[in-house]
PDB file of C-alpha atoms in Angstrom:
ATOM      1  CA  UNK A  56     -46.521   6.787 -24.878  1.00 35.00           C
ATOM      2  CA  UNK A  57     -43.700   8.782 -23.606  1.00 42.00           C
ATOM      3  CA  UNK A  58     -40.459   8.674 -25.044  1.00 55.00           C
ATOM      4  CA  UNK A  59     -37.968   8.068 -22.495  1.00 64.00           C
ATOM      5  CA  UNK A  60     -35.276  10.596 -21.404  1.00 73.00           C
ATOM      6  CA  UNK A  61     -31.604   9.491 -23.157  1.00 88.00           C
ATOM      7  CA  UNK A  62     -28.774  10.010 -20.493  1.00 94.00           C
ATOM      8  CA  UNK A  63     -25.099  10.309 -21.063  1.00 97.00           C
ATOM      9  CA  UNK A  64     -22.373   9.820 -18.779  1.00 98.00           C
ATOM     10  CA  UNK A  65     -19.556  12.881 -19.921  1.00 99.00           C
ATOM     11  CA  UNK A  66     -15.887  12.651 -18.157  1.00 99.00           C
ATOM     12  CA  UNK A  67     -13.920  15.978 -18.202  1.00 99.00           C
ATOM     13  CA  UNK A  68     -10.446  15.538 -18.251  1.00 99.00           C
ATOM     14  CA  UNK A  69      -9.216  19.286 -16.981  1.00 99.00           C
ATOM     15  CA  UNK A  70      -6.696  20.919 -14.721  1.00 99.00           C
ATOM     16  CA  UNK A  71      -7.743  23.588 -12.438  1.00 99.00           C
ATOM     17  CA  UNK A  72      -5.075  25.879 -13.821  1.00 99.00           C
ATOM     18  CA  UNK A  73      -5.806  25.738 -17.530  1.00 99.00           C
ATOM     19  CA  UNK A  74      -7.684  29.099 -18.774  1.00 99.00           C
ATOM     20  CA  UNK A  75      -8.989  26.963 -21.779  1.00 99.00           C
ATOM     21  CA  UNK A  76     -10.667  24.406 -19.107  1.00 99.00           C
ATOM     22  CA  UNK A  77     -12.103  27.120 -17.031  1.00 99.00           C
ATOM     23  CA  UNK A  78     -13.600  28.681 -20.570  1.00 99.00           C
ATOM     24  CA  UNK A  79     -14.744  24.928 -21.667  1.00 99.00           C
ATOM     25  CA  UNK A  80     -16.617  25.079 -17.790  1.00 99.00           C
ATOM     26  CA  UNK A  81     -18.833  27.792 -18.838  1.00 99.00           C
ATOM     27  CA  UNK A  82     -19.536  26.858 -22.326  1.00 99.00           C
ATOM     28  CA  UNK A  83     -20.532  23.346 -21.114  1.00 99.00           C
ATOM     29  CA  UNK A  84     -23.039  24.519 -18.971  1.00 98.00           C
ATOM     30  CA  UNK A  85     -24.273  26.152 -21.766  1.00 98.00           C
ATOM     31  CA  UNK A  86     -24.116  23.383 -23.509  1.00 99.00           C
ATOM     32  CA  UNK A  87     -25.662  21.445 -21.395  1.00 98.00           C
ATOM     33  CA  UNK A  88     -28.722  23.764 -21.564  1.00 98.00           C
ATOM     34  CA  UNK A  89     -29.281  23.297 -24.867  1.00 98.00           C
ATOM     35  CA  UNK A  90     -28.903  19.524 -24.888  1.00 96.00           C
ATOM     36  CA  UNK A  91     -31.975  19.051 -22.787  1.00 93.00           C
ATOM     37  CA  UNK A  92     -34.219  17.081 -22.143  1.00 95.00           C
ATOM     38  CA  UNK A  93     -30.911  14.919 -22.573  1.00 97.00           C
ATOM     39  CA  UNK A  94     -29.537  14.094 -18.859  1.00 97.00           C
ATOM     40  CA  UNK A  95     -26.007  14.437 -18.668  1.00 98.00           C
ATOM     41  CA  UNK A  96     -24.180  13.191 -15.963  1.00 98.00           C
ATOM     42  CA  UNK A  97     -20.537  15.235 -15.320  1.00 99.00           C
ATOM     43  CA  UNK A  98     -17.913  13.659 -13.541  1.00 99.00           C
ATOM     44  CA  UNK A  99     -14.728  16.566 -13.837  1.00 99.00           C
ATOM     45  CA  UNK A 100     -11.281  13.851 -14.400  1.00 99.00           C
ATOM     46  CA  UNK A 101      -7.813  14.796 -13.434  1.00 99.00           C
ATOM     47  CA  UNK A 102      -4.665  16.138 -15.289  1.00 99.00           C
ATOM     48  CA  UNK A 103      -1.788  17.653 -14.892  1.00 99.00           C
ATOM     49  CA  UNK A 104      -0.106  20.138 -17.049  1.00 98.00           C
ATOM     50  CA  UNK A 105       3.573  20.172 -15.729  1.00 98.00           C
ATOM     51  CA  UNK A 106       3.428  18.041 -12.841  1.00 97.00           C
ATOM     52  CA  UNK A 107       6.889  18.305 -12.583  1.00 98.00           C
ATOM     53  CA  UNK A 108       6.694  21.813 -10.663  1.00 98.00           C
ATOM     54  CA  UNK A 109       7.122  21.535  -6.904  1.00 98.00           C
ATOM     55  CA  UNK A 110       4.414  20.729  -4.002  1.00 97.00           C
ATOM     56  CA  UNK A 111       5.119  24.729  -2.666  1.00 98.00           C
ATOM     57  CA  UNK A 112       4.891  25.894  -6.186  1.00 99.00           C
ATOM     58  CA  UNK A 113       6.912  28.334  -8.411  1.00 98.00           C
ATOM     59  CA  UNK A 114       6.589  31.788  -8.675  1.00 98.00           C
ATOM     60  CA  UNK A 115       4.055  32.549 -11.569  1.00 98.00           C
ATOM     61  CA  UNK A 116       6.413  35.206 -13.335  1.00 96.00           C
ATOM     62  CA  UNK A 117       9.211  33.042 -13.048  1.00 96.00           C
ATOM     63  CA  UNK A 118       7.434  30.034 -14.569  1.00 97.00           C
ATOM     64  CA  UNK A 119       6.239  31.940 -17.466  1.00 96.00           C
ATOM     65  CA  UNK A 120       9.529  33.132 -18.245  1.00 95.00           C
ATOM     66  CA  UNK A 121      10.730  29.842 -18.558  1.00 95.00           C
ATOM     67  CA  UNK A 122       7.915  28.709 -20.729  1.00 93.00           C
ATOM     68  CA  UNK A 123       7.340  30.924 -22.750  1.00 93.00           C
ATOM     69  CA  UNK A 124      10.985  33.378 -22.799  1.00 92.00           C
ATOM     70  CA  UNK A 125       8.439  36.124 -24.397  1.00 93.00           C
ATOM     71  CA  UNK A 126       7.069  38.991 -22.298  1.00 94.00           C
ATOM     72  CA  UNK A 127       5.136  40.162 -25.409  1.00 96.00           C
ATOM     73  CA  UNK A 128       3.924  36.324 -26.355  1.00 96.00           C
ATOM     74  CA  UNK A 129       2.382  35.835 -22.445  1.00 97.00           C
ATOM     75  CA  UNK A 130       0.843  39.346 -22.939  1.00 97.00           C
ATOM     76  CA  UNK A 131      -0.993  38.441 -26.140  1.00 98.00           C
ATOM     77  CA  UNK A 132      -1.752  35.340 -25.164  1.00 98.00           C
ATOM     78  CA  UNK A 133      -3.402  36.751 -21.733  1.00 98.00           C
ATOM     79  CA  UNK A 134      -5.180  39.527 -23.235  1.00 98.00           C
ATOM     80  CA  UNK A 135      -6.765  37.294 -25.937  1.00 99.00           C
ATOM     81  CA  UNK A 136      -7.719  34.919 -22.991  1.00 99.00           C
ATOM     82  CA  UNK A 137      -9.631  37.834 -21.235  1.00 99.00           C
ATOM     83  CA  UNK A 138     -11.658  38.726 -24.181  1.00 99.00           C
ATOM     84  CA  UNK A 139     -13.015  34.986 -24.428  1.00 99.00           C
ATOM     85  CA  UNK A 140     -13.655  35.180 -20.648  1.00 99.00           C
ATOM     86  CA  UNK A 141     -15.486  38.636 -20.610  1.00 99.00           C
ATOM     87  CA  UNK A 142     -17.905  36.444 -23.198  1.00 98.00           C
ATOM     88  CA  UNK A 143     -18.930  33.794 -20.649  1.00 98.00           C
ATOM     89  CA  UNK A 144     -18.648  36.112 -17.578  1.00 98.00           C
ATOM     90  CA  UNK A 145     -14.986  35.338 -16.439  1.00 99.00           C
ATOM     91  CA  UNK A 146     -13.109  37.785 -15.288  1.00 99.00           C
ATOM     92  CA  UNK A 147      -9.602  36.608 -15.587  1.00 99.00           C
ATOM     93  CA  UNK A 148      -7.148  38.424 -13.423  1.00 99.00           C
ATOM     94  CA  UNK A 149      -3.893  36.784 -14.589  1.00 99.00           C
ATOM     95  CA  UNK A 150      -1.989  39.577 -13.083  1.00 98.00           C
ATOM     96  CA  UNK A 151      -3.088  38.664  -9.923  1.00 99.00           C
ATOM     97  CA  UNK A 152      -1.920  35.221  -9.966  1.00 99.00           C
ATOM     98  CA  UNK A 153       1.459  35.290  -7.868  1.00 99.00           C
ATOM     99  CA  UNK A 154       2.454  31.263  -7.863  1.00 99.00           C
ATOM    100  CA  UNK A 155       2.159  28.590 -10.453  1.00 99.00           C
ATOM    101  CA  UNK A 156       0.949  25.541  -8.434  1.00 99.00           C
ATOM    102  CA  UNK A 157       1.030  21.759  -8.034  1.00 99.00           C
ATOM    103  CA  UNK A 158      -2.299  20.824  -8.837  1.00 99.00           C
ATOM    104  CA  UNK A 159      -2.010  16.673  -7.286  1.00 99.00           C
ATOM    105  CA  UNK A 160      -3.719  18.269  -4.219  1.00 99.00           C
ATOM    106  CA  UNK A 161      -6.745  20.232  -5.521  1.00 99.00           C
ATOM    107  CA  UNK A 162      -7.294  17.329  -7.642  1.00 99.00           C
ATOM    108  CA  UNK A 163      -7.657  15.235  -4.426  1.00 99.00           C
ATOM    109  CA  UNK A 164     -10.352  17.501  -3.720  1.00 99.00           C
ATOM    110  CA  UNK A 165     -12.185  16.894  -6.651  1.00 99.00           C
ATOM    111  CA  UNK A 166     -12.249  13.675  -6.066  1.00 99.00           C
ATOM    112  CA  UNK A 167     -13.314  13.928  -2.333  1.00 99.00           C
ATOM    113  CA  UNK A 168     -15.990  16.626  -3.855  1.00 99.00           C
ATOM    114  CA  UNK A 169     -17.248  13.792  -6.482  1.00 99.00           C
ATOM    115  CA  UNK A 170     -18.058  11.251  -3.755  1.00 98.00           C
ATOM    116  CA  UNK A 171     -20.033  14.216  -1.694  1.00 99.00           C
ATOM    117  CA  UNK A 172     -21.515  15.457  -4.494  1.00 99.00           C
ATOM    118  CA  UNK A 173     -20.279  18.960  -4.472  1.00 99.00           C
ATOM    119  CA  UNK A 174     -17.826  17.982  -7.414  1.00 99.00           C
ATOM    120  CA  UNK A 175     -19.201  20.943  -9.863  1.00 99.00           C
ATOM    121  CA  UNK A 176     -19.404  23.477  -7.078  1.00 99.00           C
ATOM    122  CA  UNK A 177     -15.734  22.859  -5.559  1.00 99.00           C
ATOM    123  CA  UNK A 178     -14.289  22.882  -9.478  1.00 99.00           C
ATOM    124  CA  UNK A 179     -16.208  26.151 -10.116  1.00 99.00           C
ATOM    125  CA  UNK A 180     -14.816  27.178  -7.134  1.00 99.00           C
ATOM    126  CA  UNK A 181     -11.086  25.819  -7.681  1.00 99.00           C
ATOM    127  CA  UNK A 182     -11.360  27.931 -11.181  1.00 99.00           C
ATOM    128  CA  UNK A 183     -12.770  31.346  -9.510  1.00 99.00           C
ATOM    129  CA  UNK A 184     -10.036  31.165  -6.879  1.00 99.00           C
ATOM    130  CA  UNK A 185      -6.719  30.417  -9.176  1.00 99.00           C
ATOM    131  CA  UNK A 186      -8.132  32.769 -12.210  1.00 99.00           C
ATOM    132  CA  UNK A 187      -9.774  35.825 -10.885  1.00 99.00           C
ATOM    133  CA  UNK A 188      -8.615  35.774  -7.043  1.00 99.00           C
ATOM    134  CA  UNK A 189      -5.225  35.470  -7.560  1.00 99.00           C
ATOM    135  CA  UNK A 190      -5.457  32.024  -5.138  1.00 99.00           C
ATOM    136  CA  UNK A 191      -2.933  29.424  -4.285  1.00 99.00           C
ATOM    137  CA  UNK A 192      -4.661  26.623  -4.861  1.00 99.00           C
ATOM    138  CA  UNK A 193      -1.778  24.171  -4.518  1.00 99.00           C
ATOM    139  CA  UNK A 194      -2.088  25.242  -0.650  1.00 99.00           C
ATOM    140  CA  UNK A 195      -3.661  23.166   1.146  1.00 99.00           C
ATOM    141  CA  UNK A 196      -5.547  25.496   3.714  1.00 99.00           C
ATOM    142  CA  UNK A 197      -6.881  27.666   0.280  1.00 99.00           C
ATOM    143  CA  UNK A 198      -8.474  24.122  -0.387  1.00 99.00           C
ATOM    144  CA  UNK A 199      -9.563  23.134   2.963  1.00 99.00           C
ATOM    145  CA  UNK A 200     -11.230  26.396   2.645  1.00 99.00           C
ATOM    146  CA  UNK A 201     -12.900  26.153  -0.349  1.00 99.00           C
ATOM    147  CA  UNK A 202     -13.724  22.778   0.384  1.00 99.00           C
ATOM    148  CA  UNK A 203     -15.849  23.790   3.604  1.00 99.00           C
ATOM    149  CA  UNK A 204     -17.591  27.151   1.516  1.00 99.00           C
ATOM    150  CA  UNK A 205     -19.036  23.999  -0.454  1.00 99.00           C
ATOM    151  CA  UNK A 206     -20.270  22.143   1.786  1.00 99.00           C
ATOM    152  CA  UNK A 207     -17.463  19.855   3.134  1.00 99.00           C
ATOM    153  CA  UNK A 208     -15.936  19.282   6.469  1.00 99.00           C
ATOM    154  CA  UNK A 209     -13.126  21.670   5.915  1.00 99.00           C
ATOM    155  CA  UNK A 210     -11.257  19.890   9.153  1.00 99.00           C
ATOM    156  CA  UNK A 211     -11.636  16.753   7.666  1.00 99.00           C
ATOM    157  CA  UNK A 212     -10.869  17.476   4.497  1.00 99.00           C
ATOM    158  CA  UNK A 213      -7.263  19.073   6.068  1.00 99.00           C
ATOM    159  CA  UNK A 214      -6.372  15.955   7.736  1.00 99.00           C
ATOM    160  CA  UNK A 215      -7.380  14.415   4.376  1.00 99.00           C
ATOM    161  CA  UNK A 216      -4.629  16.960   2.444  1.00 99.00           C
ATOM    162  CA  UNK A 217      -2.051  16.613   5.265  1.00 99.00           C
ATOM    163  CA  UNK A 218      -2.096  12.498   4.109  1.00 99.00           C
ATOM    164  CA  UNK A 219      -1.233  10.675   1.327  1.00 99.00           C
ATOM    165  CA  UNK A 220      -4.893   9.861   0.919  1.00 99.00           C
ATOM    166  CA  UNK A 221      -5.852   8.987  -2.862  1.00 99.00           C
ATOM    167  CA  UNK A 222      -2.224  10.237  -4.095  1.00 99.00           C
ATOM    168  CA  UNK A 223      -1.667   7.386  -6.235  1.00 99.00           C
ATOM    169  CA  UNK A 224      -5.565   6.922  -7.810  1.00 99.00           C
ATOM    170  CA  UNK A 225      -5.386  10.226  -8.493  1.00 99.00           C
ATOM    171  CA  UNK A 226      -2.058  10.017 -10.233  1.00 99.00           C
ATOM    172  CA  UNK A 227      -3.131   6.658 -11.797  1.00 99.00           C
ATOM    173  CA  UNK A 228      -6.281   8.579 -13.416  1.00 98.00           C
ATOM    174  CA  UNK A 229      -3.855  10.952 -14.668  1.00 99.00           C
ATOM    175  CA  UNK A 230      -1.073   8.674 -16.127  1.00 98.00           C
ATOM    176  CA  UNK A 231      -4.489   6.490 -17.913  1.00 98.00           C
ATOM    177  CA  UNK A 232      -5.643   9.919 -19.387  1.00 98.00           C
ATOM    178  CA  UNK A 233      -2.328   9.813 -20.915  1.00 98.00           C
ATOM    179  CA  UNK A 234      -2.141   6.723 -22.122  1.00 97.00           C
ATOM    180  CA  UNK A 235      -5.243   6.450 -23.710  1.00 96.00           C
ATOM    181  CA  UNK A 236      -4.291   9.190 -25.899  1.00 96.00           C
ATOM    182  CA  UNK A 237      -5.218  12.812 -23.889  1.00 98.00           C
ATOM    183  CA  UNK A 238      -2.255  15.496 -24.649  1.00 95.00           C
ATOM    184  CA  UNK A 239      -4.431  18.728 -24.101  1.00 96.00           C
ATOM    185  CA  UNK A 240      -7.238  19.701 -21.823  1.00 99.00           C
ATOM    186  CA  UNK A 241      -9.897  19.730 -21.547  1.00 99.00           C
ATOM    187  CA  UNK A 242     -11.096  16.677 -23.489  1.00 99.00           C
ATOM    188  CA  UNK A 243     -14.776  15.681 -22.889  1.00 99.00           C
ATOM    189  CA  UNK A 244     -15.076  11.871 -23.069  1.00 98.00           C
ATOM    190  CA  UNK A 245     -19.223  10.906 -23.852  1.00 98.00           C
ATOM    191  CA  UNK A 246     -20.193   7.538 -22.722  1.00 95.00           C
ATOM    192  CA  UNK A 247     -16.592   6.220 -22.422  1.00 94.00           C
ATOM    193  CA  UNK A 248     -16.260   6.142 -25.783  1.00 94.00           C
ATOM    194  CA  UNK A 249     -16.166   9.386 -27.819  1.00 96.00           C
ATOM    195  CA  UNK A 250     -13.780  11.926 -27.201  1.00 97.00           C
ATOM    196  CA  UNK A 251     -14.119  15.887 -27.855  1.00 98.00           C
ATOM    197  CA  UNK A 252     -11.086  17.988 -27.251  1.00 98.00           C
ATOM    198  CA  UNK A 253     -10.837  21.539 -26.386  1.00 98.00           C
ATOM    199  CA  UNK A 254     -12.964  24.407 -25.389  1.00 98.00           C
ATOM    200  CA  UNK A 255     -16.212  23.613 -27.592  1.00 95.00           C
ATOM    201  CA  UNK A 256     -18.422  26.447 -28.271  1.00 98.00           C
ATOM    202  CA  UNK A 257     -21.473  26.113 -26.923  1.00 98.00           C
ATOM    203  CA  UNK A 258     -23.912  24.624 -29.837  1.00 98.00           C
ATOM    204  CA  UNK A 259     -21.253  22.608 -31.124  1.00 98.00           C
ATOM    205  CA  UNK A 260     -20.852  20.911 -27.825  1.00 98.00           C
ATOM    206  CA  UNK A 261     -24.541  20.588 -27.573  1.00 98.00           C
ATOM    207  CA  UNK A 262     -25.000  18.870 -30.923  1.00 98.00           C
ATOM    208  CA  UNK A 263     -22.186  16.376 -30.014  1.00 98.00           C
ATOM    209  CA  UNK A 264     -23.302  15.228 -26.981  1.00 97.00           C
ATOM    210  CA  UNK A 265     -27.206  15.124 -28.608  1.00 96.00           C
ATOM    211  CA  UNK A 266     -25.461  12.894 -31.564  1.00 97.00           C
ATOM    212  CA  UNK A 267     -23.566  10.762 -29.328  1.00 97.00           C
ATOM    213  CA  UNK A 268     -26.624   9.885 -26.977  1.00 96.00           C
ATOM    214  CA  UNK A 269     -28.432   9.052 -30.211  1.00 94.00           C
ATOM    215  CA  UNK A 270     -25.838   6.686 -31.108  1.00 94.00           C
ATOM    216  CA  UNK A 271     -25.051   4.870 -27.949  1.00 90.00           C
ATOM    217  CA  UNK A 272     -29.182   4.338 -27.803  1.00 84.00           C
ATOM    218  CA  UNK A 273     -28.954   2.876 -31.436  1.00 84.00           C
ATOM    219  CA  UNK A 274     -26.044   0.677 -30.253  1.00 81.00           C
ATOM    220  CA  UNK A 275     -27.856  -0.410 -27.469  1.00 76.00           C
ATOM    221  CA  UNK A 276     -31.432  -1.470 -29.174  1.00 69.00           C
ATOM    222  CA  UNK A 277     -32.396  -5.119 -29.028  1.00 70.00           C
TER     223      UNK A 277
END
């Protein structure tokens, strides 16, 4: 007799212009190799980092300054970043990135992409443009853009942007993320239940998710 295939629904609560969510990306498809035969099914949640900055943006250099108030900190901190990327075959280009943006619009577009199923290429593809393109992605024709090199109606989806389409779900998902507990991103939530926080190396991630499929089965049994 066959034993059957365990499943396990994983949320990713991320924002598209976290480094440390873009590194979590690549390590959880690695993951995700090494979990198999175990079917995970990844729906990528939204947050927002500072979603007080403004729908245009700030400038990037400007923003930094604020945050951080130390040139040498931000350089540290970026070069440190690179190395982890080089290792999963990101090549940050933080010096390329001109605006800090509000993300409330890309993460419409996520949502959009979940219900056309072209969620994981359009976040890949969110990540790519902000990290090593240097992208806007708080502008709304970048993501009309993006949106159509993945397989969606970039038109539609610009009439979509120019709306208030799916403002408030998406800023309800957000302000639940919060309140059930999620301060930093990315957090992987397994079966609705267990939460994992942070950029997981690969194995680790692997065993987790293998663990908590094994549990929710046992929790499950007649």
């Amino acid at each position: 007799m066959t034993e059957a295939v365990r499943a396990l629904a994983l949320d990713v609560v991320s924002d598209v212009v976290c480094p440390w969510c873009y590194l979590g990306k690549k390590r959880l498809e690695k993951a995700l190799a090494l979990a198999a035969p175990l079917v995970v099914t990844v729906r990528w949640r939204p947050y927002q980092l500072d979603p007080t900055i403004p729908p245009e943006g700030k400038s990037r250099a400007a923003y930094l300054a604020e945050k951080f108030r130390d040139p040498a900190r931000v350089e540290a901190m970026h070069r440190d970043l690179a190395a982890l990327g080089a290792a999963e075959g990101i090549a940050f280009r933080f010096e390329a990135i001109a605006v800090s943006p509000n993300t409330l619009d890309a993460h419409r577009l996520s949502r959009w992409a979940l219900g056309a199923g072209v969620q994981e290429a359009v976040v890949d593809a969110l990540f790519h443009a902000y990290f090593v393109e240097g992208r806007d992605v708080g502008d709304r024709s970048v993501l009309a853009g993006i949106a159509g090199a993945c397989g969606m109606d970039a038109a539609e989806i610009a009439d979509l942007l120019a709306s208030d389409a799916d403002c408030a779900r998406v800023e309800e998902e957000i302000a639940l993320a919060r309140r059930i507990g999620v301060t930093g991103v990315p957090t992987f939530i397994a079966g609705e239940r267990y939460a994992l926080v942070g950029a997981q190396a690969p194995e680790a991630l692997a065993e987790a998710l293998a663990a908590i499929a094994a549990r929710q089965d046992a929790d499950s049994a007649p």
